[in-house]
XYZ file of C-alpha atoms in Angstrom:
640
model
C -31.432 23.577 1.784
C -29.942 19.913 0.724
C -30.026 17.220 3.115
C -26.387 17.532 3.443
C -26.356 21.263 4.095
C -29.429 20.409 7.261
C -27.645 17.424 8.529
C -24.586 19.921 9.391
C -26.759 22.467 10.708
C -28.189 19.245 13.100
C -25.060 18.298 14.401
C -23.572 21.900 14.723
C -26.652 22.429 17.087
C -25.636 19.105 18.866
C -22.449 19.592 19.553
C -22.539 23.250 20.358
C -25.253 21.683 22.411
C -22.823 19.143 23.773
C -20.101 21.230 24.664
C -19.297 23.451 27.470
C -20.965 27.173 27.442
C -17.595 28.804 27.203
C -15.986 26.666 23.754
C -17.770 28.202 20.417
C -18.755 26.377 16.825
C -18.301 28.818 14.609
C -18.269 25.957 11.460
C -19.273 22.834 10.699
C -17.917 20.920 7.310
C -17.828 17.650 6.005
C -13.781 16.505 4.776
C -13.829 12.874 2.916
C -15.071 10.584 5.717
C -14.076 13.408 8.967
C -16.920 16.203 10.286
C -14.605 19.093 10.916
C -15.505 21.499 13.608
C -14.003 25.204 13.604
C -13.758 27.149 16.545
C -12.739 30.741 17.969
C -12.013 28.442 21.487
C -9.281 25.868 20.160
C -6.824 26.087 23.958
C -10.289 25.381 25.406
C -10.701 22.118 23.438
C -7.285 21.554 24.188
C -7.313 21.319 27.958
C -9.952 18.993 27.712
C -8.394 15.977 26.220
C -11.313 13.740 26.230
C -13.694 16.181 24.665
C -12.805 15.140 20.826
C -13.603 11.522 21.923
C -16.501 11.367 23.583
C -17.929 13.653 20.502
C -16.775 11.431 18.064
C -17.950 8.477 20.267
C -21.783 9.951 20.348
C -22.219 11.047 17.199
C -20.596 8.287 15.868
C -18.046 9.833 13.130
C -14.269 10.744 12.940
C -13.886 14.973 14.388
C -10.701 17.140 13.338
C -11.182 20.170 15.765
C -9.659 23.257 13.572
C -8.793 27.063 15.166
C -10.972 29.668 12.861
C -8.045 31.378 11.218
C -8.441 34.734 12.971
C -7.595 33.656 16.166
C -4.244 32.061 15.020
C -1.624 34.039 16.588
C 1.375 34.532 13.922
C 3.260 31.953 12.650
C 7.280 33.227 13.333
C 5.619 33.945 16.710
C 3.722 30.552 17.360
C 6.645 28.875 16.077
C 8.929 29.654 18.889
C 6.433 28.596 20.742
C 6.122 25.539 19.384
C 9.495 24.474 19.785
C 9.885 25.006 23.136
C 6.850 22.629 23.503
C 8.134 19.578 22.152
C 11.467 18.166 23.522
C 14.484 18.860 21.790
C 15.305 14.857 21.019
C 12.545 14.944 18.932
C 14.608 15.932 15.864
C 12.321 18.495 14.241
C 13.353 19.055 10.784
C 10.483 21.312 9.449
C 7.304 23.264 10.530
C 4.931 24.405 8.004
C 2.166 26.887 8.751
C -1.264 26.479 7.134
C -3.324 29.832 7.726
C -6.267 28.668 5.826
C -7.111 25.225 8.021
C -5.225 26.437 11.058
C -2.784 23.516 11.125
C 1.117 23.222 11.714
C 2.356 20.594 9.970
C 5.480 19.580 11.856
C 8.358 16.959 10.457
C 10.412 15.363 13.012
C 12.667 12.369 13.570
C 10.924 10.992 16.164
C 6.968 11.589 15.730
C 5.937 9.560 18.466
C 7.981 12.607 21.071
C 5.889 15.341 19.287
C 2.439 13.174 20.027
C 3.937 12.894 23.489
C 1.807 9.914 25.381
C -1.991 9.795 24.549
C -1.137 12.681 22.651
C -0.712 15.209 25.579
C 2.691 17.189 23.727
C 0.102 17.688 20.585
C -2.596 18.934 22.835
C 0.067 21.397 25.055
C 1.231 22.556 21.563
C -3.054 23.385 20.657
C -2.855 25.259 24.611
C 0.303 27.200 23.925
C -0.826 28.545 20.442
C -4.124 27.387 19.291
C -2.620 26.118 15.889
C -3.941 21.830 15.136
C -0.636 20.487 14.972
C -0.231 17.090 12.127
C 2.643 15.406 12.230
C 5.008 13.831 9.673
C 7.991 11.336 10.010
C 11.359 12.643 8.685
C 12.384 10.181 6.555
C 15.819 8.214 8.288
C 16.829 7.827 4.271
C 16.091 10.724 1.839
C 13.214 9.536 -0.130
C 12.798 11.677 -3.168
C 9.169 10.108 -3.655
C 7.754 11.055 -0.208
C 9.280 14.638 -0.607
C 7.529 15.053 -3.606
C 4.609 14.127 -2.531
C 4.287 15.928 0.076
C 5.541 19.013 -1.845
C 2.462 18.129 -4.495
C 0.110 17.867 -1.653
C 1.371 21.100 0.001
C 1.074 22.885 -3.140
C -2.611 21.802 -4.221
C -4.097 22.569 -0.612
C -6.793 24.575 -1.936
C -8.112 22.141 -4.582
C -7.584 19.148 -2.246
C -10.329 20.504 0.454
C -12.093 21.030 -2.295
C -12.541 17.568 -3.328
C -12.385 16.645 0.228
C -15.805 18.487 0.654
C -17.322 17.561 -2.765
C -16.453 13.761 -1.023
C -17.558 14.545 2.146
C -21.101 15.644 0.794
C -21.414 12.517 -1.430
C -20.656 10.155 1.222
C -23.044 11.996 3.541
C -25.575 11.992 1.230
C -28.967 10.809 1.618
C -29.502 6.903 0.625
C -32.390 7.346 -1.888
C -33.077 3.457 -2.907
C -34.681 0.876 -0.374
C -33.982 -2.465 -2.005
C -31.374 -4.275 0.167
C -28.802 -6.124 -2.272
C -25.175 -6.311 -2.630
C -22.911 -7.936 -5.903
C -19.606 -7.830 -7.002
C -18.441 -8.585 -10.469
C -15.353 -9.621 -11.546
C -13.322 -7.279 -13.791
C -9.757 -9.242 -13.641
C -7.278 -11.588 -12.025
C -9.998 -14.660 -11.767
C -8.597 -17.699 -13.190
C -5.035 -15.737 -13.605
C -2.240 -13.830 -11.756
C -2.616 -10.164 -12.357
C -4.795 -7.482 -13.537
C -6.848 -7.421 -10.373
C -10.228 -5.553 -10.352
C -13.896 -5.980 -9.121
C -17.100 -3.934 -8.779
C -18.561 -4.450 -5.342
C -22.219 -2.795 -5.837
C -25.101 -2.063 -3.735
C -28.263 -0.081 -5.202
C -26.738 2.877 -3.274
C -22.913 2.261 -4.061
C -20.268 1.642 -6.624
C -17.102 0.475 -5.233
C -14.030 -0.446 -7.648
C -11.475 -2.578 -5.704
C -8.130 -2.193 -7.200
C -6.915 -1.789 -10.957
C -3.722 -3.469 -12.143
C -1.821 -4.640 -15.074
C -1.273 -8.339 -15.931
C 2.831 -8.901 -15.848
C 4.093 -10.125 -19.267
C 0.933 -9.795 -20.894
C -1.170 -6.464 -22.436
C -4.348 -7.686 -21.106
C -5.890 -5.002 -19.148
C -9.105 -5.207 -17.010
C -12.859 -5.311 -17.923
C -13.338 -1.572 -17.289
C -15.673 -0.841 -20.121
C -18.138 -3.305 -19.606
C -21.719 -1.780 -18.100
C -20.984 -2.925 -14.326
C -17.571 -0.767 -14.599
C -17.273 2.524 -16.087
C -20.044 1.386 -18.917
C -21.977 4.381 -17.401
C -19.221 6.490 -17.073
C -15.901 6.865 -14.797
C -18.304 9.098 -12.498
C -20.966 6.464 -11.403
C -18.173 4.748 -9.231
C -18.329 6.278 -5.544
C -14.892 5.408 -4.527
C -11.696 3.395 -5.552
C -10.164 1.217 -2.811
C -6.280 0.285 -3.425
C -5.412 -2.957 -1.788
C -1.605 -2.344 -2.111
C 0.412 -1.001 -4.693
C 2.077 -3.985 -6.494
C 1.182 -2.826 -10.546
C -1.003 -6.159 -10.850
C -3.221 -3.892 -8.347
C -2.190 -0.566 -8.655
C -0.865 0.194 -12.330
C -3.748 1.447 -14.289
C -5.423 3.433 -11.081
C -4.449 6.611 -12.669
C -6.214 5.645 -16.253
C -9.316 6.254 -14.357
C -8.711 10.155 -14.359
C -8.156 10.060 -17.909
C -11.650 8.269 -18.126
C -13.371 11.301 -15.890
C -13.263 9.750 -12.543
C -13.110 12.460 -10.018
C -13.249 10.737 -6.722
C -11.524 9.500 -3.980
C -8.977 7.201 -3.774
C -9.158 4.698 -0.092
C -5.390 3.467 1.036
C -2.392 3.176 3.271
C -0.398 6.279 3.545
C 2.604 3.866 2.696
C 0.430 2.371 -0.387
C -0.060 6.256 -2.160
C 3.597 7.167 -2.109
C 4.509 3.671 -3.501
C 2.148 3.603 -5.883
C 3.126 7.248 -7.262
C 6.980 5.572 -7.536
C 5.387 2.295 -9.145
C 3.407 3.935 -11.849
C 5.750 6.551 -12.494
C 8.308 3.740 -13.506
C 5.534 2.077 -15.051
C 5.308 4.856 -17.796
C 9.055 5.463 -17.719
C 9.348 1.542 -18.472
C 7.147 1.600 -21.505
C 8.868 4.455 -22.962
C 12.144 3.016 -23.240
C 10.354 0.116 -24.541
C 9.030 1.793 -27.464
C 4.936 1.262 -25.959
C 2.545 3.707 -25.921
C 2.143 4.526 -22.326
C -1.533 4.212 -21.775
C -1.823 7.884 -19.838
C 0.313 10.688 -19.087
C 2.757 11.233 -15.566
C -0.009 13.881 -14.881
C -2.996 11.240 -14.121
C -0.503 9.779 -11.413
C -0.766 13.164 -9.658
C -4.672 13.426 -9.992
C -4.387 9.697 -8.325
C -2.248 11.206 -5.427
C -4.331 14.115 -5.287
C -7.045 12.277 -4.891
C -5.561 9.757 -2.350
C -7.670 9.607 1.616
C -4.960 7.738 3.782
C -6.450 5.412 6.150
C -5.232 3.399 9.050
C -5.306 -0.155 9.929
C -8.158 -0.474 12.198
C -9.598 2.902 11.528
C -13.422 2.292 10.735
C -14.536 4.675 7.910
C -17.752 6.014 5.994
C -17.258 5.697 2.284
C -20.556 5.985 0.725
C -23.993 6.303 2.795
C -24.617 2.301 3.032
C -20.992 1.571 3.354
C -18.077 1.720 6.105
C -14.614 0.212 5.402
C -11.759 -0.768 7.674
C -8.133 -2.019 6.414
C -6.171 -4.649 8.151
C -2.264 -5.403 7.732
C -2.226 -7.903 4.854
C 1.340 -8.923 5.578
C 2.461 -8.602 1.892
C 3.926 -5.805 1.108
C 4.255 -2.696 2.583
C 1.407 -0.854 3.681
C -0.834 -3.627 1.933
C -4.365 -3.720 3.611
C -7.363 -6.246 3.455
C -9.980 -4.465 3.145
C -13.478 -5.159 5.354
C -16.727 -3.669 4.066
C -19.605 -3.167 6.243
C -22.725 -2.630 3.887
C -25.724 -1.371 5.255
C -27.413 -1.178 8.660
C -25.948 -4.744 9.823
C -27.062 -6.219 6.119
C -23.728 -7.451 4.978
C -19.904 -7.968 5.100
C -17.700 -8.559 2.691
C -13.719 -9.161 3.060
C -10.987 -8.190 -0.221
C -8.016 -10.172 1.186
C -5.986 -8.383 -2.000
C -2.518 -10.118 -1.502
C -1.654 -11.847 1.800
C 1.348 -13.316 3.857
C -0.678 -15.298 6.902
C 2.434 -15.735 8.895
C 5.018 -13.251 10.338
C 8.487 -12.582 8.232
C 11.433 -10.517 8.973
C 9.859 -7.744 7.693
C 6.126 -7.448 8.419
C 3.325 -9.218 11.004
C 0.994 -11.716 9.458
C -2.111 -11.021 8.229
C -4.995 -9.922 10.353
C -8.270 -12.317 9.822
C -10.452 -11.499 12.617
C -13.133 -9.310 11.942
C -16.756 -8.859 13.268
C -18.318 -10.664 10.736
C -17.540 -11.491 7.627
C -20.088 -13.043 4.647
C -18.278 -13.247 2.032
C -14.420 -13.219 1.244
C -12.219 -12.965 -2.186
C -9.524 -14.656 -1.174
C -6.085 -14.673 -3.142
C -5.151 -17.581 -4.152
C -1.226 -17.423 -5.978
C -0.219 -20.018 -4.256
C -3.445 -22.334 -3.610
C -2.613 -25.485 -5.510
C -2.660 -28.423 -3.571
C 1.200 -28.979 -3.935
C 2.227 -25.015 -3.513
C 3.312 -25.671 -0.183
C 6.607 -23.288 0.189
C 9.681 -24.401 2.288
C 9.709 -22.857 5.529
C 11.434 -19.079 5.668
C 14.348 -20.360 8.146
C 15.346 -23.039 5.731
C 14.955 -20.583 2.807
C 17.350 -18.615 4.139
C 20.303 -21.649 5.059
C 19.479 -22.230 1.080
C 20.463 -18.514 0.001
C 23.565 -18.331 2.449
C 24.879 -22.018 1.397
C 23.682 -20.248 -1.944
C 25.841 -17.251 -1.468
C 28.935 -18.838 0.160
C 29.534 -20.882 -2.697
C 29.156 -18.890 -5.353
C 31.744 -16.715 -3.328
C 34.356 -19.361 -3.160
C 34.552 -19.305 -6.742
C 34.574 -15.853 -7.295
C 31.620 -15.230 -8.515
C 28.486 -12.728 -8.254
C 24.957 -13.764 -6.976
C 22.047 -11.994 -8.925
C 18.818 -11.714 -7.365
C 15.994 -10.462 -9.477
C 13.481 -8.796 -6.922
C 10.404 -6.871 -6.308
C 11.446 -3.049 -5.308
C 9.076 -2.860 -3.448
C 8.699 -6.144 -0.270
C 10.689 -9.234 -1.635
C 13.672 -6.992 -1.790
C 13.631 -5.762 1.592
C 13.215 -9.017 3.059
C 16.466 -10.241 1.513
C 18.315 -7.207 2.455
C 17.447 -8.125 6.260
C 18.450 -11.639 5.579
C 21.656 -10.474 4.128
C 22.582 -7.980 6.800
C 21.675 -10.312 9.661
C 24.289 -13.366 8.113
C 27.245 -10.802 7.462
C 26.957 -8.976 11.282
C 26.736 -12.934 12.521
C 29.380 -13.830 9.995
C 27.163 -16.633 8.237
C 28.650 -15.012 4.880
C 31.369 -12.809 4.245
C 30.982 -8.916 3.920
C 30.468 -8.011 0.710
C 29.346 -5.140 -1.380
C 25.145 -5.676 -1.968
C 24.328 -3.158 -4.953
C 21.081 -2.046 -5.056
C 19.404 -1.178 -8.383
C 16.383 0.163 -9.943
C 14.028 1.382 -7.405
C 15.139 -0.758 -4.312
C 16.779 2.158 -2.560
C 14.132 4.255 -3.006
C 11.557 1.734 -2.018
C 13.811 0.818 0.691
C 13.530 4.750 2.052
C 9.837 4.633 1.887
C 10.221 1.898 4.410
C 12.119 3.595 7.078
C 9.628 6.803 6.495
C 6.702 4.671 7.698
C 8.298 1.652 10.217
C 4.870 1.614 11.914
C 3.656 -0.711 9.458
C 6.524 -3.076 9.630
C 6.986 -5.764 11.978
C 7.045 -5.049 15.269
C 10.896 -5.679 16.424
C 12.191 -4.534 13.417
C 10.102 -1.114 13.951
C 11.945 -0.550 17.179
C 15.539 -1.399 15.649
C 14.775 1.421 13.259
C 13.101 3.982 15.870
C 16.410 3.763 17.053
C 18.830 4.978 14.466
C 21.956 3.358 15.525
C 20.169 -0.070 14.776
C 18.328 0.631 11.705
C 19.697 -2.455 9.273
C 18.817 -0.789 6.330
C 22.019 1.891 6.659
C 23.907 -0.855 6.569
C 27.315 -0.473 5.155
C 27.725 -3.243 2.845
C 24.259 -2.075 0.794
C 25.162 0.008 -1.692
C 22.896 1.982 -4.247
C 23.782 1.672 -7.680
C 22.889 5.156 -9.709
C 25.252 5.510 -12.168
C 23.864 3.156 -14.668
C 26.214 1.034 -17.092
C 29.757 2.332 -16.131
C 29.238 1.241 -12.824
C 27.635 -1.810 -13.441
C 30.469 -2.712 -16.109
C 32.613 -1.623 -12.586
C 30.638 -3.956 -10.581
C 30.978 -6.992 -13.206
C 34.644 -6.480 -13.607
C 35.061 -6.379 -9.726
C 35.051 -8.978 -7.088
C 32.467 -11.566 -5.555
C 29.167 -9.736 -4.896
C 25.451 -9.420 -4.296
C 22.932 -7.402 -6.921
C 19.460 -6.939 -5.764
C 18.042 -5.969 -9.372
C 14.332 -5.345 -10.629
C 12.676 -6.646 -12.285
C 11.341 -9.110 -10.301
C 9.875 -11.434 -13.258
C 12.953 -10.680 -15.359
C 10.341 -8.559 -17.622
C 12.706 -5.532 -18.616
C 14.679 -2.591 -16.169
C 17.923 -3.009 -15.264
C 18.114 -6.688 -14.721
C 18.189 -7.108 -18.316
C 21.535 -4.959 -18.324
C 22.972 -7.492 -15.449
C 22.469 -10.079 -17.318
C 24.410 -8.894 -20.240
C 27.177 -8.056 -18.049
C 27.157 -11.377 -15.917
C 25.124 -13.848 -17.382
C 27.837 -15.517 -19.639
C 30.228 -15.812 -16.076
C 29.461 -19.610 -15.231
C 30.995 -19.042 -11.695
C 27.894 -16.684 -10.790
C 24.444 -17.630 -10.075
C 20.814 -16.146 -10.836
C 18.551 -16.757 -7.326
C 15.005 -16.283 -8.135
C 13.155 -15.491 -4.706
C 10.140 -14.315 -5.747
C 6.723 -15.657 -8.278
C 7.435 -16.175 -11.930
C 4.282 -15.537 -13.702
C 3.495 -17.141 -16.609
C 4.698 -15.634 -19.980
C 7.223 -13.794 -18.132
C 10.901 -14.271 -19.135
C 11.556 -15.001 -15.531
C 9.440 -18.354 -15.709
C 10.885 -19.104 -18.633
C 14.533 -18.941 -17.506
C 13.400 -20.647 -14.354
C 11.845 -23.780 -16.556
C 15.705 -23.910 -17.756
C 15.661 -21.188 -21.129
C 19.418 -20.660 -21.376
C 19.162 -18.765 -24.520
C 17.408 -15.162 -23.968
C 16.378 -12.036 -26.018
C 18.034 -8.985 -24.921
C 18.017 -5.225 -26.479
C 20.585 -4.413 -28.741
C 22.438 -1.647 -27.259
C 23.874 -0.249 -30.451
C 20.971 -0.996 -32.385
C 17.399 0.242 -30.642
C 14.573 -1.490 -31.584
C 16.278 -4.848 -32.554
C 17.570 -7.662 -30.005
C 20.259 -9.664 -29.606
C 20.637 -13.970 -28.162
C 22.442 -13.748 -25.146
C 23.558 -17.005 -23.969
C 23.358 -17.632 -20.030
C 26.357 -19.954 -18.501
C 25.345 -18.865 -15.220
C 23.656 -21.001 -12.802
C 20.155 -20.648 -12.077
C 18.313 -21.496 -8.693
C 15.290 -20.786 -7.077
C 14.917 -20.216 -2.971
C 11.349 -20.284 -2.307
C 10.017 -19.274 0.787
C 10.476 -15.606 0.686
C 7.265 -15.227 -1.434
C 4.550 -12.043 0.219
C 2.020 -14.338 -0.750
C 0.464 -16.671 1.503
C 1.456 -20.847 0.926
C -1.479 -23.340 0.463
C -1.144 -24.035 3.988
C -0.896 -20.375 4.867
C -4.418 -19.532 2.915
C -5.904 -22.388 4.589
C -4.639 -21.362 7.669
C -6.473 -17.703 7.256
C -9.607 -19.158 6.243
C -9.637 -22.114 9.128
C -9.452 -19.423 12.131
C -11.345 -16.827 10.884
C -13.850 -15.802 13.213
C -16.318 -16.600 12.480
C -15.897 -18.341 9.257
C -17.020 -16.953 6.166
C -20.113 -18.455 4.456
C -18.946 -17.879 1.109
C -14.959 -17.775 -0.477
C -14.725 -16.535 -4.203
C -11.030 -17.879 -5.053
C -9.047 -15.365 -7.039
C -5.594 -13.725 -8.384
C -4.515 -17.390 -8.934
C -4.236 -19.469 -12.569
C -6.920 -22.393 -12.980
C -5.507 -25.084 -11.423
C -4.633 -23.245 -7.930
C -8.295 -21.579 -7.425
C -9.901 -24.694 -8.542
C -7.710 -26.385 -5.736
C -8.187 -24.217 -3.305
C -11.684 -24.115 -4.031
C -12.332 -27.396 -3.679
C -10.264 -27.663 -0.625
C -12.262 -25.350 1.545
C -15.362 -26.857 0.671
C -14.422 -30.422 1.685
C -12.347 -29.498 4.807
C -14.601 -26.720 6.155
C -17.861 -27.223 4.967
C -18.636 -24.025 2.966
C -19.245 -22.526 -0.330
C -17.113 -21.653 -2.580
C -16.312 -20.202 -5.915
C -13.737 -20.265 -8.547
C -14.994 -16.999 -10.790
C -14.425 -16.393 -14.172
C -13.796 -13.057 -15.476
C -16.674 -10.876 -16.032
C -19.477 -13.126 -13.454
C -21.519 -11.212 -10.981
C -22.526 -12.692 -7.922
C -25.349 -11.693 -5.765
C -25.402 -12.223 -2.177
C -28.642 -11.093 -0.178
């Protein structure tokens, strides 16, 4: 028998030990980081609502309770049932019977009246039918990305518990070394913006920490080097996904193609986004005549292979390891991510991308933790004279911005992030036209935006915390505003849109670096009575920054002609609004590091170019007294 196999026969003879004489274990089974317990009494574990959590509480791990299929009773029976449990307000769109785990996965419009309060409707539903009900939001805007993927995840049940177990077992495995050291190397995004990547190793463990692309450049992380995937794709335990921006997300799915099998640790929010971000990715290099560097089909494996986590939710990943995510404040979904290593040896912090105070669309980042060691820090915006004008003022900019460009006639064009930046504007936008701070206008939403922007409403528990209850209820949600409009017809309606009146265009690319921003430009660059509005980073070697440091004269595709490109000469204006940056300000970063609790005793400075980790390095050592680090790519640092 493997240690696994007699540590589940241990705690099936605990709990059944635990639990009153009349509730049954018929099963025990590991599930990623959850024990799963089957039983023939599932009502009886029902009407005892604090039974689940005083388990989990002594044993010490995270317990699904699941109904052994044979005492299910049908599902067009239990069904009925089911609905008149949960109150008809609730908006329940969908129910979807899973005889093999026992669950009912229900879809509503308003989860929170299916979970009823402490989750007493979802424990009345267990009573009245013995089914484990999960629920899902109905997304307020028809997202074609979350309705795929929960179609894909519906349809590859089977092979999904299977890797579940396999990663259940592995985490649960016996720790077989008894050194005591912990390291991370540095794969990517030290000394730069983009590409982000590290190794964060223990003799036990092998964790990677995100995998992204570098914007306007081919350089891809250090993956092959022997601290990486030298030994193989398989000697990493797990993959952590800060958020799902491509500099941290694009190249997750290469790993399948390399023969990693294993999980995937990240936001609910952060999978779906990152299946529309890579997706795109792929679709973008097409059209641009680049070899795509693996196939749509390694984005599913990623999905597949996705274990959702909550903020706050403290998690086994590996048998020396536990991780918890925190709101980041970037982007969302976007987590930092805490590791506890060992029995109390170590703790490390992976601030990925950050945003330390609150905007219109998400609440600052969280910095208090237990303990912390060691934290990477971000550090985008960490030069001593990156100090960003204050949101409020940012916005007066864009509206005194907007009303001129109006007066003349002309169209504002915002290049923006789908996925964050653009949302943020949108609330700016739809705030100043209800308080008549600007005129209503149409605001034409391209690229992904409008999908992004549905992903958003399916998940408003990770947004800020007035906007979430503007948008739990419907009547208030400011994304179905009228003015926004999604543009989906491609060039005929853009032509439509340049030949029309004054207007707004929310367009990616962000960093100007192809997508349909490239078309606006064709169609309005040459109007001097518009305006280009950057809102958002320009990395370097992007045509964004070099537009921004005044390039009036830019490549574009020749539409008749594939492959060869055209001058197009730009009469608009160009500004930039800062302030509405996700990332974190020099006095932001310092901010998180200056009331963390306690204070780390070592920062590495990352995701930043030379001069901004080098300042921010240097900063933090003078004003607080600790060490700290500017890495290079490819160092290894051992702490303990």
């Amino acid at each position: 028998m493997s240690s696994v196999d007699k540590q589940l026969e241990e705690l099936k003879a605990e709990i059944t030990n635990e639990l009153p004489s009349d509730i049954s274990v018929s099963d025990v089974k590991y599930e990623g980081p959850e024990l799963v317990v089957y039983t023939r009494d599932p009502k009886k574990f029902a009407q005892n609502g604090d039974l689940i959590r005083k388990l989990a509480s002594k044993l010490r791990k995270r317990i699904t309770v699941r109904p052994d299929p044979d005492v299910l009773s049908p599902p067009r029976e239990a069904e009925e049932r089911v609905l008149s449990v949960i109150p008809e307000e609730a908006g329940v769109t969908d129910l979807d019977f899973h005889e093999d785990t026992g669950e009912v996965v229900i879809e509503a419009s308003k989860p929170g009246m299916v979970i009823g309060r402490h989750g007493s409707t979802l424990r009345e539903i267990t009573k009245e039918v013995g089914w484990t009900p999960e629920v899902v939001r109905t997304p307020p805007i028809e997202s074609s990305t979350v309705s795929n993927v929960r179609n894909f995840l519906k349809q590859e049940r089977d092979e999904r518990r299977q890797i579940l177990e396999r990663v259940g077992r592995q985490i649960h495995r016996e720790q077989l070394s008894d050194d005591e050291w912990v390291r991370i190397s540095t794969l990517g995004c030290c000394r730069e913006v983009g590409r982000a990547s590290f190794i964060l190793s223990t003799p036990e463990t092998r964790i990677l920490i995100d995998c992204g692309d570098k914007p306007g450049s081919d350089d891809v992380p250090y993956l092959q080097v022997p601290e990486a995937l030298g030994s193989g794709a398989n000697s990493l335990d797990a993959v952590i996904l800060t958020h799902a921006h491509l500099d941290h997300s694009a190249l997750i799915p290469l790993l399948f193609k390399y023969g990693y099998d294993g999980p995937i640790y990240t936001t609910e929010p952060t999978r779906d986004l990152m299946g529309l971000l890579t997706l795109d990715y792929l679709d973008v290099a097409a059209k641009e005549g680049r070899t795509p560097p693996y196939e749509s089909e390694m984005v599913r494996e990623a999905i597949k292979h996705c274990i959702p986590l909550e903020y706050g939710d403290v998690t086994d990943i590996a048998p020396d390891v536990k991780l918890t995510f925190h709101n980041a404040g970037h982007i969302l979904g976007s987590a930092v991510s805490h590791f506890h290593i060992g029995d109390g040896l170590y703790n490390v912090a992976f601030s990925g991308d950050i945003h330390y105070e609150d905007t219109r669309l998400f609440n600052g980042a969280v910095n208090d933790f237990p303990r912390v060691e060691t934290l990477v820090l971000e550090s985008t915006y960490g030069g001593r004279n990156d100090y960003q004008t204050d949101q409020a003022d940012s916005e007066e900019k864009l509206i005194d911005v907007i009303n001129e460009t109006y007066d003349r006639g002309g169209k504002v064009l915002i290049p923006a992030f789908a996925v964050g930046r653009s949302q943020e504007i949108m609330l700016v936008l739809e705030e100043a036209m209800r308080s008549g701070k600007i005129p209503s206008m149409p605001v034409h939403l391209d690229g992904m935006i409008w999908e992004a922007t549905a992903i958003h409403t399916t998940y408003p528990e990770y947004l800020r915390d007035d906007l979430r209850d503007r948008i739990f209820h419907e009547d208030e949600n400011p994304f179905l505003a009228d003015e926004f409009n999604h543009i989906d017809g491609g060039e005929d309606e853009r032509q439509d849109v340049a030949d029309d009146g004054p207007a707004i265009i929310l367009s990616t690319s962000g960093m100007v670096t192809g997508g349909p921003i490239m078309s606006w430009l064709r169609h309005i660059g040459p109007d001097p009575n518009s305006r280009l509005v950057f809102v958002g980073y320009q990395a370097q070697g992007t045509l964004g920054r070099r537009i921004q440091n005044g390039w009036d004269e830019i490549p574009v595709n020749d539409r008749d002609n594939v492959g060869r490109s055209n001058t197009l000469k730009l009469e608009m204006d160009v500004e930039t609004v800062d302030g509405f940056s996700g990332h974190a300000d020099r006095a932001g970063l310092e901010n998180f590091v200056k009331t963390m609790n306690p204070r780390p005793e070592k920062v590495l400075c990352v995701h930043g170019d030379e001069r901004s980790v080098q300042d921010l390095s240097s900063a933090l050592y003078h004003n607080y007294n600790m060490r700290t680090f500017a890495p290079k790519n490819l160092e290894t640092f051992r702490f303990r």
